[in-house]
């Protein structure tokens, strides 16, 4: 005799609910669960960035529908707009209305954060005015980038290299681990270059070439469990040719 049993139809839903990943954001300057924050936020985790092969900050607009990217003649003139609101004047003297924040530091030149979009914890896109918490340059919104902290449990290292059409090369390296019971470090560096899409028929050379490199280092000190100090330093360099040179010319961009 065979006995048939009926499965509770709510069980698959419960299992799927348990498998959902909980995303923690810092839009209000403190750690909160994404669905508990009363604001319009698009949060992209490091796993999603890796799966989608997003290595440039302008590619974030593929995952955040409200975010648009505008590029100028050179890296200093890149900016964002959120919900159609942004600074459309491509001038080095115009402050952006969408703030670019990396680990709590506002970047006055957003292009400095465009390269080396690797070794990140998450990216948050905040839509709407954020002047109360993110500063006066966030009247249209903010793009918040959070990098990974040092690994206090074990040593870890990673090297990545990608190549694409147009002599596009990207290489990055990361090392992290504990120094002792109280200190841990994390070091990350990258280099990238790519040829432009336009060829000068007189010289045979490409125009709008891009080259950049950077380094970021973190040192975490935890004397006792409730107290934690995090020291961070970074340096980036980006050089891009442009089709037309204005009075200011096309100069390399460096942010420290």
C-alpha positions as a Python dict, from the first residue, in 0.01 Angstrom:
ca = {
    (1, 'X'): (0, 0, 0),
    (2, 'X'): (141, 336, -104),
    (3, 'X'): (76, 647, 96),
    (4, 'X'): (76, 991, -67),
    (5, 'X'): (157, 1296, 139),
    (6, 'X'): (76, 1651, 48),
    (7, 'X'): (344, 1914, 98),
    (8, 'X'): (259, 2245, 254),
    (9, 'X'): (254, 2500, -34),
    (10, 'X'): (403, 2767, 192),
    (11, 'X'): (726, 2570, 250),
    (12, 'X'): (900, 2670, -78),
    (13, 'X'): (816, 3034, -12),
    (14, 'X'): (962, 3010, 337),
    (15, 'X'): (1279, 2848, 206),
    (16, 'X'): (1320, 3110, -65),
    (17, 'X'): (1267, 3384, 191),
    (18, 'X'): (1543, 3242, 408),
    (19, 'X'): (1782, 3238, 112),
    (20, 'X'): (1739, 3610, 41),
    (21, 'X'): (2054, 3805, 115),
    (22, 'X'): (2025, 4083, 368),
    (23, 'X'): (2186, 4406, 241),
    (24, 'X'): (2321, 4655, 493),
    (25, 'X'): (2357, 5019, 380),
    (26, 'X'): (2499, 5335, 539),
    (27, 'X'): (2286, 5599, 368),
    (28, 'X'): (2197, 5756, 706),
    (29, 'X'): (2558, 5749, 832),
    (30, 'X'): (2491, 5429, 1024),
    (31, 'X'): (2449, 5064, 936),
    (32, 'X'): (2088, 4975, 859),
    (33, 'X'): (1906, 4708, 664),
    (34, 'X'): (1809, 4827, 319),
    (35, 'X'): (1434, 4771, 360),
    (36, 'X'): (1437, 4965, 691),
    (37, 'X'): (1566, 5289, 535),
    (38, 'X'): (1285, 5532, 434),
    (39, 'X'): (1462, 5650, 118),
    (40, 'X'): (1498, 5560, -249),
    (41, 'X'): (1821, 5356, -258),
    (42, 'X'): (1966, 5117, -513),
    (43, 'X'): (2233, 4902, -347),
    (44, 'X'): (2466, 4686, -556),
    (45, 'X'): (2675, 4427, -373),
    (46, 'X'): (3027, 4311, -463),
    (47, 'X'): (2890, 3977, -586),
    (48, 'X'): (2664, 4153, -837),
    (49, 'X'): (2947, 4377, -955),
    (50, 'X'): (3165, 4072, -1017),
    (51, 'X'): (2896, 3870, -1195),
    (52, 'X'): (2804, 4161, -1422),
    (53, 'X'): (3174, 4245, -1483),
    (54, 'X'): (3121, 4608, -1387),
    (55, 'X'): (3467, 4766, -1368),
    (56, 'X'): (3384, 5128, -1439),
    (57, 'X'): (3162, 5351, -1230),
    (58, 'X'): (2971, 5465, -1538),
    (59, 'X'): (2848, 5107, -1585),
    (60, 'X'): (2655, 5131, -1256),
    (61, 'X'): (2375, 5300, -1452),
    (62, 'X'): (2295, 4956, -1596),
    (63, 'X'): (2183, 4844, -1248),
    (64, 'X'): (2042, 5177, -1122),
    (65, 'X'): (1776, 5302, -1368),
    (66, 'X'): (1758, 5649, -1212),
    (67, 'X'): (2132, 5712, -1261),
    (68, 'X'): (2274, 5860, -1582),
    (69, 'X'): (2634, 5930, -1672),
    (70, 'X'): (2770, 6222, -1876),
    (71, 'X'): (3126, 6238, -2006),
    (72, 'X'): (3315, 6543, -2120),
    (73, 'X'): (3630, 6605, -2323),
    (74, 'X'): (3845, 6494, -2032),
    (75, 'X'): (3819, 6309, -1702),
    (76, 'X'): (3776, 6624, -1493),
    (77, 'X'): (3441, 6693, -1661),
    (78, 'X'): (3265, 6362, -1590),
    (79, 'X'): (2949, 6383, -1380),
    (80, 'X'): (2625, 6210, -1292),
    (81, 'X'): (2257, 6296, -1303),
    (82, 'X'): (1983, 6126, -1102),
    (83, 'X'): (1621, 6130, -1216),
    (84, 'X'): (1725, 6370, -1492),
    (85, 'X'): (1867, 6626, -1248),
    (86, 'X'): (2238, 6705, -1256),
    (87, 'X'): (2506, 6956, -1352),
    (88, 'X'): (2511, 6980, -1730),
    (89, 'X'): (2775, 7256, -1751),
    (90, 'X'): (3102, 7081, -1842),
    (91, 'X'): (3341, 7312, -1664),
    (92, 'X'): (3601, 7253, -1393),
    (93, 'X'): (3456, 7547, -1201),
    (94, 'X'): (3104, 7400, -1174),
    (95, 'X'): (3035, 7189, -868),
    (96, 'X'): (2840, 6867, -930),
    (97, 'X'): (2488, 6830, -791),
    (98, 'X'): (2534, 6454, -749),
    (99, 'X'): (2794, 6378, -484),
    (100, 'X'): (3047, 6097, -528),
    (101, 'X'): (3148, 5959, -188),
    (102, 'X'): (3413, 5693, -131),
    (103, 'X'): (3440, 5554, 223),
    (104, 'X'): (3280, 5867, 365),
    (105, 'X'): (3504, 6111, 173),
    (106, 'X'): (3347, 6337, -91),
    (107, 'X'): (3542, 6340, -418),
    (108, 'X'): (3543, 6684, -576),
    (109, 'X'): (3640, 6526, -908),
    (110, 'X'): (3422, 6214, -954),
    (111, 'X'): (3647, 6081, -1231),
    (112, 'X'): (3905, 5990, -966),
    (113, 'X'): (3668, 5713, -851),
    (114, 'X'): (3590, 5583, -1200),
    (115, 'X'): (3892, 5356, -1241),
    (116, 'X'): (3974, 5056, -1025),
    (117, 'X'): (3614, 4967, -945),
    (118, 'X'): (3729, 4645, -783),
    (119, 'X'): (3762, 4524, -423),
    (120, 'X'): (3435, 4694, -324),
    (121, 'X'): (3187, 4600, -55),
    (122, 'X'): (2891, 4769, -224),
    (123, 'X'): (2774, 5073, -422),
    (124, 'X'): (2471, 5274, -311),
    (125, 'X'): (2279, 5513, -538),
    (126, 'X'): (2071, 5758, -334),
    (127, 'X'): (1798, 5932, -535),
    (128, 'X'): (1666, 6274, -439),
    (129, 'X'): (1812, 6556, -225),
    (130, 'X'): (2065, 6431, 30),
    (131, 'X'): (2204, 6763, 154),
    (132, 'X'): (2126, 6700, 520),
    (133, 'X'): (2366, 6404, 552),
    (134, 'X'): (2579, 6408, 237),
    (135, 'X'): (2657, 6780, 197),
    (136, 'X'): (2558, 7067, -27),
    (137, 'X'): (2677, 6896, -346),
    (138, 'X'): (2412, 6625, -312),
    (139, 'X'): (2105, 6828, -408),
    (140, 'X'): (2011, 6571, -675),
    (141, 'X'): (2143, 6260, -502),
    (142, 'X'): (2462, 6076, -421),
    (143, 'X'): (2669, 5778, -533),
    (144, 'X'): (2821, 5613, -226),
    (145, 'X'): (3106, 5367, -276),
    (146, 'X'): (3215, 5146, 15),
    (147, 'X'): (3541, 4950, -18),
    (148, 'X'): (3620, 4628, 167),
    (149, 'X'): (3784, 4628, 509),
    (150, 'X'): (4090, 4424, 608),
    (151, 'X'): (4039, 4054, 676),
    (152, 'X'): (4116, 3993, 1043),
    (153, 'X'): (4071, 3615, 1027),
    (154, 'X'): (4305, 3487, 755),
    (155, 'X'): (4544, 3589, 480),
    (156, 'X'): (4392, 3641, 138),
    (157, 'X'): (4523, 3746, -202),
    (158, 'X'): (4383, 3790, -550),
    (159, 'X'): (4517, 3891, -891),
    (160, 'X'): (4289, 3968, -1185),
    (161, 'X'): (4375, 4042, -1547),
    (162, 'X'): (4135, 4110, -1833),
    (163, 'X'): (4193, 4201, -2196),
    (164, 'X'): (3948, 4318, -2459),
    (165, 'X'): (3931, 4458, -2808),
    (166, 'X'): (4095, 4793, -2865),
    (167, 'X'): (4410, 4713, -2667),
    (168, 'X'): (4205, 4729, -2347),
    (169, 'X'): (4399, 4585, -2053),
    (170, 'X'): (4305, 4580, -1685),
    (171, 'X'): (4510, 4428, -1404),
    (172, 'X'): (4451, 4448, -1029),
    (173, 'X'): (4602, 4292, -718),
    (174, 'X'): (4479, 4265, -358),
    (175, 'X'): (4646, 4143, -40),
    (176, 'X'): (4490, 4134, 307),
    (177, 'X'): (4531, 3960, 639),
    (178, 'X'): (4608, 4000, 1010),
    (179, 'X'): (4943, 4129, 1137),
    (180, 'X'): (4870, 4031, 1497),
    (181, 'X'): (4570, 4010, 1729),
    (182, 'X'): (4510, 4387, 1706),
    (183, 'X'): (4629, 4489, 1358),
    (184, 'X'): (4511, 4392, 1009),
    (185, 'X'): (4588, 4537, 667),
    (186, 'X'): (4447, 4550, 316),
    (187, 'X'): (4637, 4668, 7),
    (188, 'X'): (4491, 4708, -341),
    (189, 'X'): (4644, 4834, -664),
    (190, 'X'): (4539, 4848, -1029),
    (191, 'X'): (4655, 4953, -1374),
    (192, 'X'): (4446, 5001, -1688),
    (193, 'X'): (4487, 5127, -2039),
    (194, 'X'): (4273, 5137, -2352),
    (195, 'X'): (4305, 5283, -2699),
    (196, 'X'): (4052, 5537, -2821),
    (197, 'X'): (3781, 5477, -3078),
    (198, 'X'): (3906, 5742, -3325),
    (199, 'X'): (4216, 5708, -3546),
    (200, 'X'): (4406, 6008, -3680),
    (201, 'X'): (4449, 5925, -4050),
    (202, 'X'): (4747, 6162, -4073),
    (203, 'X'): (4953, 5992, -3802),
    (204, 'X'): (4782, 5652, -3782),
    (205, 'X'): (4754, 5685, -3403),
    (206, 'X'): (4437, 5653, -3198),
    (207, 'X'): (4282, 5947, -3011),
    (208, 'X'): (4101, 5945, -2675),
    (209, 'X'): (4343, 5692, -2527),
    (210, 'X'): (4300, 5626, -2153),
    (211, 'X'): (4564, 5522, -1901),
    (212, 'X'): (4532, 5508, -1525),
    (213, 'X'): (4665, 5345, -1213),
    (214, 'X'): (4603, 5367, -841),
    (215, 'X'): (4671, 5227, -496),
    (216, 'X'): (4463, 5200, -180),
    (217, 'X'): (4587, 5087, 160),
    (218, 'X'): (4399, 5023, 485),
    (219, 'X'): (4523, 4952, 837),
    (220, 'X'): (4275, 4848, 1105),
    (221, 'X'): (4364, 4869, 1473),
    (222, 'X'): (4140, 4718, 1740),
    (223, 'X'): (4289, 4756, 2090),
    (224, 'X'): (3974, 4619, 2257),
    (225, 'X'): (3655, 4475, 2114),
    (226, 'X'): (3425, 4782, 2122),
    (227, 'X'): (3693, 5022, 1989),
    (228, 'X'): (3811, 5009, 1630),
    (229, 'X'): (4037, 5249, 1433),
    (230, 'X'): (4062, 5236, 1054),
    (231, 'X'): (4337, 5427, 870),
    (232, 'X'): (4309, 5460, 494),
    (233, 'X'): (4512, 5625, 217),
    (234, 'X'): (4475, 5614, -160),
    (235, 'X'): (4626, 5770, -470),
    (236, 'X'): (4493, 5757, -825),
    (237, 'X'): (4619, 5882, -1160),
    (238, 'X'): (4426, 5903, -1485),
    (239, 'X'): (4534, 6042, -1819),
    (240, 'X'): (4306, 6069, -2121),
    (241, 'X'): (4363, 6230, -2461),
    (242, 'X'): (4088, 6442, -2607),
    (243, 'X'): (3985, 6537, -2957),
    (244, 'X'): (3982, 6912, -2892),
    (245, 'X'): (4206, 7106, -2661),
    (246, 'X'): (4054, 7413, -2498),
    (247, 'X'): (4229, 7693, -2305),
    (248, 'X'): (4282, 7461, -2008),
    (249, 'X'): (4408, 7175, -2225),
    (250, 'X'): (4381, 6806, -2147),
    (251, 'X'): (4566, 6750, -1825),
    (252, 'X'): (4612, 6432, -1621),
    (253, 'X'): (4389, 6395, -1318),
    (254, 'X'): (4531, 6299, -981),
    (255, 'X'): (4343, 6259, -655),
    (256, 'X'): (4501, 6168, -322),
}
